[in-house]
């Protein structure tokens, strides 16, 4: 029986579960592998993704995995398609469908995401390959008083809504990701005002383009100080200001918010999610979950080091990180739990 968009979206934010973003483009995964001195060959990328997707117990904490074009067509080391391996773990396969960013014409520092041409046909193919949800990331840069411009916000929101409408047309749940970057030295106040502007414009476009809000998920940045800001806002302030921002912009019909980690450390990303889930339920009309890339993979990559002999250990490290984020969905994470990390 075909599941409705709403049923798939709800399954992706089921209690205690979140999404693994393993959709790094070839360029990005090459950087990640380089950080552990592993060459980015197709075989090494397959070995790494195989490590993640076959990790024992991952299905207890992970509802869905976002794949990349190469990976959705690839088999695991046992010869079965990665999509089948994920399904056997009870995990829903998803796919990144944007084609990355290029410079926004007429703007010095801003970006626009590409990939709308032929998207309907690509989505139909991805659906046949097993994808039930998709991701499209828009990148919003904060720089001085100029960026982001309304031009950048509007063109990116228009593309996000076009993508979301196309996904829903073929029965795929769109994850709408307008990422306000943490790069720079701006304060949490600036992040808050830019995130507010961004989300207002995004939801306006989603409405204009008739996107069904209960059949999508939002992947937002947290309201947070920039990486190089001297005054780093504490966890409680991040949680309170983030929720205040989403309450002013995100309709409660959206089943869930699945956060990106965006350069936060693993512990920070987990602690911030935990703190949000500790705030009064009346402030959380949506499920608050994760769709982390780096914050689920950093210590796993470091544990693996590209060595066959380290696979089992790296899988334990990965499962532990998943477990901690699962705890954060219930507000049950505590920094002491970090000590249980396999060594
Ligand atoms: P990070 O959690 O590493 O920011 O990645 C999430 C993601 O999917 C960005 O598009």
mmCIF file of C-alpha atoms and ligand atoms in Angstrom:
data_model
loop_
_atom_site.group_PDB
_atom_site.id
_atom_site.type_symbol
_atom_site.label_atom_id
_atom_site.label_comp_id
_atom_site.label_asym_id
_atom_site.label_seq_id
_atom_site.Cartn_x
_atom_site.Cartn_y
_atom_site.Cartn_z
ATOM 1 C CA UNK A 1 0.000 0.000 0.000
ATOM 2 C CA UNK A 2 1.348 3.468 -0.823
ATOM 3 C CA UNK A 3 2.057 5.552 2.236
ATOM 4 C CA UNK A 4 0.824 9.123 2.280
ATOM 5 C CA UNK A 5 3.310 11.991 2.406
ATOM 6 C CA UNK A 6 2.158 12.715 5.943
ATOM 7 C CA UNK A 7 2.737 9.104 7.045
ATOM 8 C CA UNK A 8 6.280 9.097 5.631
ATOM 9 C CA UNK A 9 7.060 12.498 7.190
ATOM 10 C CA UNK A 10 5.797 11.292 10.570
ATOM 11 C CA UNK A 11 7.791 8.046 10.333
ATOM 12 C CA UNK A 12 10.935 10.113 9.725
ATOM 13 C CA UNK A 13 10.381 11.974 13.004
ATOM 14 C CA UNK A 14 9.117 8.958 14.990
ATOM 15 C CA UNK A 15 9.838 9.197 18.742
ATOM 16 C CA UNK A 16 13.504 8.700 19.602
ATOM 17 C CA UNK A 17 14.594 8.628 15.962
ATOM 18 C CA UNK A 18 16.304 11.012 13.568
ATOM 19 C CA UNK A 19 17.945 11.188 10.165
ATOM 20 C CA UNK A 20 21.539 10.499 9.148
ATOM 21 C CA UNK A 21 22.715 12.872 6.403
ATOM 22 C CA UNK A 22 25.159 10.684 4.455
ATOM 23 C CA UNK A 23 24.573 12.604 1.233
ATOM 24 C CA UNK A 24 27.955 14.263 0.914
ATOM 25 C CA UNK A 25 28.680 15.046 -2.727
ATOM 26 C CA UNK A 26 31.856 13.498 -4.152
ATOM 27 C CA UNK A 27 33.702 16.768 -3.456
ATOM 28 C CA UNK A 28 32.586 16.910 0.186
ATOM 29 C CA UNK A 29 33.199 13.236 1.012
ATOM 30 C CA UNK A 30 36.643 13.623 -0.558
ATOM 31 C CA UNK A 31 37.401 16.366 2.021
ATOM 32 C CA UNK A 32 36.071 14.203 4.878
ATOM 33 C CA UNK A 33 38.140 11.186 3.797
ATOM 34 C CA UNK A 34 41.204 13.357 3.316
ATOM 35 C CA UNK A 35 40.924 14.394 6.975
ATOM 36 C CA UNK A 36 41.753 10.757 7.889
ATOM 37 C CA UNK A 37 44.244 10.334 5.027
ATOM 38 C CA UNK A 38 42.007 8.035 3.018
ATOM 39 C CA UNK A 39 41.887 8.429 -0.744
ATOM 40 C CA UNK A 40 38.425 9.135 -2.140
ATOM 41 C CA UNK A 41 38.051 6.197 -4.542
ATOM 42 C CA UNK A 42 34.655 4.686 -5.300
ATOM 43 C CA UNK A 43 35.708 1.578 -3.369
ATOM 44 C CA UNK A 44 36.678 3.574 -0.261
ATOM 45 C CA UNK A 45 33.475 5.598 -0.375
ATOM 46 C CA UNK A 46 31.522 2.333 -0.653
ATOM 47 C CA UNK A 47 33.442 0.815 2.284
ATOM 48 C CA UNK A 48 32.706 3.858 4.457
ATOM 49 C CA UNK A 49 29.002 4.005 3.620
ATOM 50 C CA UNK A 50 28.820 0.240 4.155
ATOM 51 C CA UNK A 51 30.290 0.719 7.638
ATOM 52 C CA UNK A 52 27.550 3.247 8.490
ATOM 53 C CA UNK A 53 24.581 1.442 6.964
ATOM 54 C CA UNK A 54 25.374 -1.988 8.394
ATOM 55 C CA UNK A 55 26.136 -0.708 11.912
ATOM 56 C CA UNK A 56 24.301 -2.960 14.388
ATOM 57 C CA UNK A 57 21.360 -1.223 16.136
ATOM 58 C CA UNK A 58 21.413 1.870 13.898
ATOM 59 C CA UNK A 59 17.747 1.248 12.996
ATOM 60 C CA UNK A 60 16.756 1.723 16.643
ATOM 61 C CA UNK A 61 17.838 5.377 16.484
ATOM 62 C CA UNK A 62 17.881 6.288 12.792
ATOM 63 C CA UNK A 63 14.598 6.633 10.870
ATOM 64 C CA UNK A 64 16.049 7.605 7.496
ATOM 65 C CA UNK A 65 19.323 8.108 5.643
ATOM 66 C CA UNK A 66 19.880 10.759 2.971
ATOM 67 C CA UNK A 67 21.912 9.234 0.153
ATOM 68 C CA UNK A 68 23.858 10.770 -2.717
ATOM 69 C CA UNK A 69 23.332 9.910 -6.400
ATOM 70 C CA UNK A 70 26.336 7.555 -6.415
ATOM 71 C CA UNK A 71 25.266 5.790 -3.221
ATOM 72 C CA UNK A 72 21.607 5.196 -4.116
ATOM 73 C CA UNK A 73 22.845 3.204 -7.136
ATOM 74 C CA UNK A 74 25.576 1.366 -5.206
ATOM 75 C CA UNK A 75 25.653 -2.047 -3.558
ATOM 76 C CA UNK A 76 27.012 -2.763 -0.113
ATOM 77 C CA UNK A 77 29.900 -5.166 0.427
ATOM 78 C CA UNK A 78 27.442 -8.095 0.644
ATOM 79 C CA UNK A 79 26.314 -7.400 -2.946
ATOM 80 C CA UNK A 80 22.876 -6.091 -1.944
ATOM 81 C CA UNK A 81 21.768 -2.566 -2.887
ATOM 82 C CA UNK A 82 22.403 -0.010 -0.119
ATOM 83 C CA UNK A 83 18.691 0.873 -0.274
ATOM 84 C CA UNK A 84 17.842 -2.785 0.531
ATOM 85 C CA UNK A 85 20.406 -2.896 3.333
ATOM 86 C CA UNK A 86 18.813 0.208 4.871
ATOM 87 C CA UNK A 87 15.301 -1.202 4.526
ATOM 88 C CA UNK A 88 16.405 -4.406 6.257
ATOM 89 C CA UNK A 89 17.490 -2.203 9.198
ATOM 90 C CA UNK A 90 14.011 -0.557 9.174
ATOM 91 C CA UNK A 91 15.514 2.656 7.782
ATOM 92 C CA UNK A 92 13.864 4.774 5.046
ATOM 93 C CA UNK A 93 16.121 5.685 2.088
ATOM 94 C CA UNK A 94 16.210 9.345 0.999
ATOM 95 C CA UNK A 95 18.135 11.278 -1.643
ATOM 96 C CA UNK A 96 19.846 14.636 -2.022
ATOM 97 C CA UNK A 97 18.515 16.082 -5.281
ATOM 98 C CA UNK A 98 20.021 19.548 -5.467
ATOM 99 C CA UNK A 99 23.122 19.949 -7.610
ATOM 100 C CA UNK A 100 25.017 22.216 -5.246
ATOM 101 C CA UNK A 101 25.471 25.952 -5.324
ATOM 102 C CA UNK A 102 26.896 28.493 -7.770
ATOM 103 C CA UNK A 103 27.530 32.237 -7.318
ATOM 104 C CA UNK A 104 24.271 34.201 -7.398
ATOM 105 C CA UNK A 105 24.498 36.386 -10.517
ATOM 106 C CA UNK A 106 24.863 40.066 -9.627
ATOM 107 C CA UNK A 107 25.856 39.408 -6.023
ATOM 108 C CA UNK A 108 29.409 39.360 -4.707
ATOM 109 C CA UNK A 109 29.074 36.851 -1.867
ATOM 110 C CA UNK A 110 25.803 34.995 -2.236
ATOM 111 C CA UNK A 111 24.831 31.626 -3.648
ATOM 112 C CA UNK A 112 21.933 30.024 -5.459
ATOM 113 C CA UNK A 113 21.250 26.292 -5.473
ATOM 114 C CA UNK A 114 20.958 24.544 -8.837
ATOM 115 C CA UNK A 115 19.144 21.401 -9.952
ATOM 116 C CA UNK A 116 15.584 22.247 -11.000
ATOM 117 C CA UNK A 117 16.005 21.401 -14.701
ATOM 118 C CA UNK A 118 14.759 17.867 -15.323
ATOM 119 C CA UNK A 119 14.065 17.390 -11.620
ATOM 120 C CA UNK A 120 10.651 15.786 -12.100
ATOM 121 C CA UNK A 121 12.183 13.014 -14.231
ATOM 122 C CA UNK A 122 15.057 12.528 -11.781
ATOM 123 C CA UNK A 123 12.620 12.292 -8.873
ATOM 124 C CA UNK A 124 10.627 9.598 -10.681
ATOM 125 C CA UNK A 125 13.827 7.613 -11.179
ATOM 126 C CA UNK A 126 14.919 8.046 -7.544
ATOM 127 C CA UNK A 127 11.502 6.870 -6.432
ATOM 128 C CA UNK A 128 11.930 3.686 -8.493
ATOM 129 C CA UNK A 129 15.347 3.246 -6.859
ATOM 130 C CA UNK A 130 13.643 3.307 -3.439
ATOM 131 C CA UNK A 131 13.801 6.925 -2.207
ATOM 132 C CA UNK A 132 10.806 8.028 -0.149
ATOM 133 C CA UNK A 133 12.105 11.448 0.796
ATOM 134 C CA UNK A 134 14.488 14.042 -0.608
ATOM 135 C CA UNK A 135 16.643 16.990 0.423
ATOM 136 C CA UNK A 136 17.458 20.345 -1.166
ATOM 137 C CA UNK A 137 19.801 22.763 0.583
ATOM 138 C CA UNK A 138 19.827 26.518 0.090
ATOM 139 C CA UNK A 139 22.833 28.356 1.508
ATOM 140 C CA UNK A 140 22.399 31.766 3.141
ATOM 141 C CA UNK A 141 25.576 33.667 3.966
ATOM 142 C CA UNK A 142 25.730 36.434 6.560
ATOM 143 C CA UNK A 143 28.263 39.127 5.643
ATOM 144 C CA UNK A 144 28.207 42.750 6.816
ATOM 145 C CA UNK A 145 24.951 44.641 6.290
ATOM 146 C CA UNK A 146 24.630 43.552 2.656
ATOM 147 C CA UNK A 147 24.198 39.786 2.892
ATOM 148 C CA UNK A 148 21.821 38.158 2.789
ATOM 149 C CA UNK A 149 19.945 40.345 0.346
ATOM 150 C CA UNK A 150 16.203 39.958 -0.213
ATOM 151 C CA UNK A 151 17.155 38.955 -3.761
ATOM 152 C CA UNK A 152 19.156 35.982 -2.434
ATOM 153 C CA UNK A 153 16.454 34.951 0.041
ATOM 154 C CA UNK A 154 13.660 35.192 -2.522
ATOM 155 C CA UNK A 155 15.399 33.330 -5.351
ATOM 156 C CA UNK A 156 16.506 30.533 -3.018
ATOM 157 C CA UNK A 157 13.046 30.281 -1.420
ATOM 158 C CA UNK A 158 11.466 30.120 -4.863
ATOM 159 C CA UNK A 159 13.758 27.233 -5.839
ATOM 160 C CA UNK A 160 13.113 25.421 -2.529
ATOM 161 C CA UNK A 161 9.360 25.665 -3.061
ATOM 162 C CA UNK A 162 9.608 24.546 -6.725
ATOM 163 C CA UNK A 163 11.595 21.520 -5.565
ATOM 164 C CA UNK A 164 9.155 20.748 -2.736
ATOM 165 C CA UNK A 165 6.135 20.939 -5.034
ATOM 166 C CA UNK A 166 7.808 18.614 -7.582
ATOM 167 C CA UNK A 167 8.683 16.091 -4.857
ATOM 168 C CA UNK A 168 5.133 15.981 -3.551
ATOM 169 C CA UNK A 169 3.833 15.520 -7.083
ATOM 170 C CA UNK A 170 5.703 12.207 -7.356
ATOM 171 C CA UNK A 171 4.960 11.101 -3.774
ATOM 172 C CA UNK A 172 8.324 11.971 -2.239
ATOM 173 C CA UNK A 173 8.513 13.905 1.061
ATOM 174 C CA UNK A 174 10.644 17.030 0.615
ATOM 175 C CA UNK A 175 13.040 18.146 3.321
ATOM 176 C CA UNK A 176 13.281 21.906 2.877
ATOM 177 C CA UNK A 177 16.689 23.147 4.048
ATOM 178 C CA UNK A 178 17.382 26.877 4.098
ATOM 179 C CA UNK A 179 20.726 26.908 5.927
ATOM 180 C CA UNK A 180 21.859 30.196 7.448
ATOM 181 C CA UNK A 181 25.592 29.516 7.738
ATOM 182 C CA UNK A 182 27.495 29.724 11.040
ATOM 183 C CA UNK A 183 30.573 31.053 9.223
ATOM 184 C CA UNK A 184 31.797 34.486 10.324
ATOM 185 C CA UNK A 185 31.796 36.379 13.612
ATOM 186 C CA UNK A 186 28.204 37.624 13.811
ATOM 187 C CA UNK A 187 26.249 37.494 17.061
ATOM 188 C CA UNK A 188 23.274 35.317 17.903
ATOM 189 C CA UNK A 189 21.099 38.453 17.458
ATOM 190 C CA UNK A 190 22.117 38.703 13.810
ATOM 191 C CA UNK A 191 21.558 34.960 13.287
ATOM 192 C CA UNK A 192 18.113 35.337 14.811
ATOM 193 C CA UNK A 193 17.037 38.223 12.594
ATOM 194 C CA UNK A 194 18.376 36.551 9.410
ATOM 195 C CA UNK A 195 16.752 33.205 10.298
ATOM 196 C CA UNK A 196 13.434 34.984 10.909
ATOM 197 C CA UNK A 197 13.609 36.740 7.536
ATOM 198 C CA UNK A 198 14.624 33.522 5.788
ATOM 199 C CA UNK A 199 11.857 31.381 7.245
ATOM 200 C CA UNK A 200 9.164 34.006 6.601
ATOM 201 C CA UNK A 201 10.135 34.156 2.937
ATOM 202 C CA UNK A 202 10.467 30.357 2.618
ATOM 203 C CA UNK A 203 7.020 29.656 4.090
ATOM 204 C CA UNK A 204 5.478 32.406 1.983
ATOM 205 C CA UNK A 205 6.844 30.698 -1.157
ATOM 206 C CA UNK A 206 5.806 27.234 0.013
ATOM 207 C CA UNK A 207 2.275 28.562 0.440
ATOM 208 C CA UNK A 208 2.321 30.324 -2.959
ATOM 209 C CA UNK A 209 3.421 27.119 -4.665
ATOM 210 C CA UNK A 210 0.770 25.022 -2.914
ATOM 211 C CA UNK A 211 3.151 22.805 -0.976
ATOM 212 C CA UNK A 212 1.309 20.527 1.441
ATOM 213 C CA UNK A 213 2.785 21.521 4.801
ATOM 214 C CA UNK A 214 1.868 18.275 6.570
ATOM 215 C CA UNK A 215 3.759 16.310 3.917
ATOM 216 C CA UNK A 216 7.166 17.984 4.298
ATOM 217 C CA UNK A 217 9.883 18.467 6.902
ATOM 218 C CA UNK A 218 11.906 21.608 7.622
ATOM 219 C CA UNK A 219 15.668 21.341 8.105
ATOM 220 C CA UNK A 220 16.638 24.604 9.786
ATOM 221 C CA UNK A 221 19.783 25.961 11.359
ATOM 222 C CA UNK A 222 19.626 26.648 15.063
ATOM 223 C CA UNK A 223 19.643 30.276 16.226
ATOM 224 C CA UNK A 224 23.251 30.371 17.393
ATOM 225 C CA UNK A 225 26.396 32.566 17.578
ATOM 226 C CA UNK A 226 28.726 32.379 14.563
ATOM 227 C CA UNK A 227 31.773 30.120 14.803
ATOM 228 C CA UNK A 228 34.167 33.085 15.283
ATOM 229 C CA UNK A 229 31.900 35.227 17.462
ATOM 230 C CA UNK A 230 33.723 36.137 20.701
ATOM 231 C CA UNK A 231 30.571 35.831 22.795
ATOM 232 C CA UNK A 232 29.182 32.328 22.403
ATOM 233 C CA UNK A 233 25.552 32.087 23.550
ATOM 234 C CA UNK A 234 24.947 29.266 26.050
ATOM 235 C CA UNK A 235 22.826 26.197 25.289
ATOM 236 C CA UNK A 236 19.726 27.454 27.090
ATOM 237 C CA UNK A 237 19.716 30.720 25.175
ATOM 238 C CA UNK A 238 20.194 28.881 21.869
ATOM 239 C CA UNK A 239 17.231 26.615 22.663
ATOM 240 C CA UNK A 240 14.924 29.430 23.781
ATOM 241 C CA UNK A 241 15.723 31.800 20.949
ATOM 242 C CA UNK A 242 15.551 29.030 18.342
ATOM 243 C CA UNK A 243 12.081 27.962 19.426
ATOM 244 C CA UNK A 244 10.881 31.570 19.687
ATOM 245 C CA UNK A 245 12.037 32.096 16.089
ATOM 246 C CA UNK A 246 10.317 28.965 14.705
ATOM 247 C CA UNK A 247 7.115 29.763 16.633
ATOM 248 C CA UNK A 248 6.932 33.063 14.773
ATOM 249 C CA UNK A 249 7.536 31.541 11.334
ATOM 250 C CA UNK A 250 6.826 27.793 11.034
ATOM 251 C CA UNK A 251 3.187 26.614 10.868
ATOM 252 C CA UNK A 252 2.308 23.809 13.279
ATOM 253 C CA UNK A 253 1.043 21.707 10.332
ATOM 254 C CA UNK A 254 4.697 20.851 9.567
ATOM 255 C CA UNK A 255 5.254 17.478 11.304
ATOM 256 C CA UNK A 256 8.872 18.042 12.261
ATOM 257 C CA UNK A 257 12.005 20.129 12.339
ATOM 258 C CA UNK A 258 15.125 18.070 11.641
ATOM 259 C CA UNK A 259 18.172 20.160 12.445
ATOM 260 C CA UNK A 260 21.425 20.390 10.548
ATOM 261 C CA UNK A 261 24.581 20.544 12.666
ATOM 262 C CA UNK A 262 26.319 23.107 10.436
ATOM 263 C CA UNK A 263 29.766 23.048 12.055
ATOM 264 C CA UNK A 264 28.803 22.533 15.708
ATOM 265 C CA UNK A 265 30.789 19.865 17.526
ATOM 266 C CA UNK A 266 29.078 16.526 18.097
ATOM 267 C CA UNK A 267 28.465 17.243 21.810
ATOM 268 C CA UNK A 268 27.140 20.753 21.161
ATOM 269 C CA UNK A 269 24.689 19.605 18.497
ATOM 270 C CA UNK A 270 23.344 16.908 20.826
ATOM 271 C CA UNK A 271 23.184 19.202 23.875
ATOM 272 C CA UNK A 272 21.346 21.939 21.938
ATOM 273 C CA UNK A 273 18.753 19.507 20.597
ATOM 274 C CA UNK A 274 18.310 18.106 24.099
ATOM 275 C CA UNK A 275 17.742 21.566 25.579
ATOM 276 C CA UNK A 276 15.056 22.384 23.011
ATOM 277 C CA UNK A 277 13.227 19.176 23.863
ATOM 278 C CA UNK A 278 13.291 20.175 27.563
ATOM 279 C CA UNK A 279 11.355 23.391 26.910
ATOM 280 C CA UNK A 280 7.577 23.367 27.596
ATOM 281 C CA UNK A 281 5.587 21.193 25.181
ATOM 282 C CA UNK A 282 3.399 24.187 24.262
ATOM 283 C CA UNK A 283 6.468 25.732 22.591
ATOM 284 C CA UNK A 284 7.017 22.607 20.483
ATOM 285 C CA UNK A 285 4.034 21.941 18.187
ATOM 286 C CA UNK A 286 6.395 19.995 15.860
ATOM 287 C CA UNK A 287 8.702 17.052 16.564
ATOM 288 C CA UNK A 288 12.219 18.381 17.153
ATOM 289 C CA UNK A 289 14.724 15.961 15.687
ATOM 290 C CA UNK A 290 18.057 15.759 13.909
ATOM 291 C CA UNK A 291 19.321 15.297 10.367
ATOM 292 C CA UNK A 292 22.992 15.574 11.190
ATOM 293 C CA UNK A 293 25.902 14.957 8.849
ATOM 294 C CA UNK A 294 29.141 15.938 10.568
ATOM 295 C CA UNK A 295 27.698 15.715 14.103
ATOM 296 C CA UNK A 296 26.919 12.016 13.542
ATOM 297 C CA UNK A 297 30.054 11.105 11.640
ATOM 298 C CA UNK A 298 33.071 12.979 13.002
ATOM 299 C CA UNK A 299 34.136 10.506 15.671
ATOM 300 C CA UNK A 300 33.151 7.544 13.493
ATOM 301 C CA UNK A 301 35.499 8.674 10.722
ATOM 302 C CA UNK A 302 38.268 9.232 13.276
ATOM 303 C CA UNK A 303 37.688 5.759 14.732
ATOM 304 C CA UNK A 304 37.717 4.061 11.327
ATOM 305 C CA UNK A 305 40.852 5.603 9.768
ATOM 306 C CA UNK A 306 40.131 3.621 6.604
ATOM 307 C CA UNK A 307 41.165 0.339 8.277
ATOM 308 C CA UNK A 308 39.230 -2.896 7.926
ATOM 309 C CA UNK A 309 40.390 -3.891 11.429
ATOM 310 C CA UNK A 310 38.712 -0.746 12.876
ATOM 311 C CA UNK A 311 35.279 -1.235 11.268
ATOM 312 C CA UNK A 312 33.611 -2.907 14.251
ATOM 313 C CA UNK A 313 34.926 -0.285 16.668
ATOM 314 C CA UNK A 314 33.890 2.580 14.371
ATOM 315 C CA UNK A 315 30.390 1.073 14.115
ATOM 316 C CA UNK A 316 30.149 1.014 17.928
ATOM 317 C CA UNK A 317 31.222 4.663 18.052
ATOM 318 C CA UNK A 318 28.599 5.528 15.424
ATOM 319 C CA UNK A 319 25.829 3.616 17.224
ATOM 320 C CA UNK A 320 26.737 5.380 20.466
ATOM 321 C CA UNK A 321 26.490 8.832 18.820
ATOM 322 C CA UNK A 322 23.110 7.834 17.355
ATOM 323 C CA UNK A 323 21.968 6.686 20.815
ATOM 324 C CA UNK A 324 22.943 10.023 22.402
ATOM 325 C CA UNK A 325 20.988 11.984 19.793
ATOM 326 C CA UNK A 326 18.052 9.652 20.284
ATOM 327 C CA UNK A 327 18.204 10.471 24.021
ATOM 328 C CA UNK A 328 18.250 14.194 23.117
ATOM 329 C CA UNK A 329 14.918 13.734 21.354
ATOM 330 C CA UNK A 330 13.411 12.976 24.774
ATOM 331 C CA UNK A 331 15.463 15.582 26.682
ATOM 332 C CA UNK A 332 17.335 12.681 28.301
ATOM 333 C CA UNK A 333 20.872 13.442 27.148
ATOM 334 C CA UNK A 334 23.496 14.305 29.757
ATOM 335 C CA UNK A 335 27.178 15.145 29.076
ATOM 336 C CA UNK A 336 28.156 12.266 31.417
ATOM 337 C CA UNK A 337 26.829 9.893 28.752
ATOM 338 C CA UNK A 338 29.754 10.987 26.570
ATOM 339 C CA UNK A 339 32.015 8.978 28.891
ATOM 340 C CA UNK A 340 30.337 5.779 27.717
ATOM 341 C CA UNK A 341 31.729 6.373 24.234
ATOM 342 C CA UNK A 342 33.574 3.179 23.177
ATOM 343 C CA UNK A 343 37.356 3.633 23.424
HETATM 344 P P1 LIG B 1 25.736 18.917 8.769
HETATM 345 O O1 LIG B 1 24.961 18.305 9.909
HETATM 346 O O2 LIG B 1 27.148 18.418 8.677
HETATM 347 O O3 LIG B 1 25.590 20.402 8.714
HETATM 348 O O4 LIG B 1 25.089 18.363 7.426
HETATM 349 C C1 LIG B 1 23.730 18.304 7.328
HETATM 350 C C2 LIG B 1 23.329 18.483 5.927
HETATM 351 O O5 LIG B 1 22.686 17.638 5.356
HETATM 352 C C3 LIG B 1 23.697 19.730 5.254
HETATM 353 O O6 LIG B 1 23.012 19.805 4.035
#
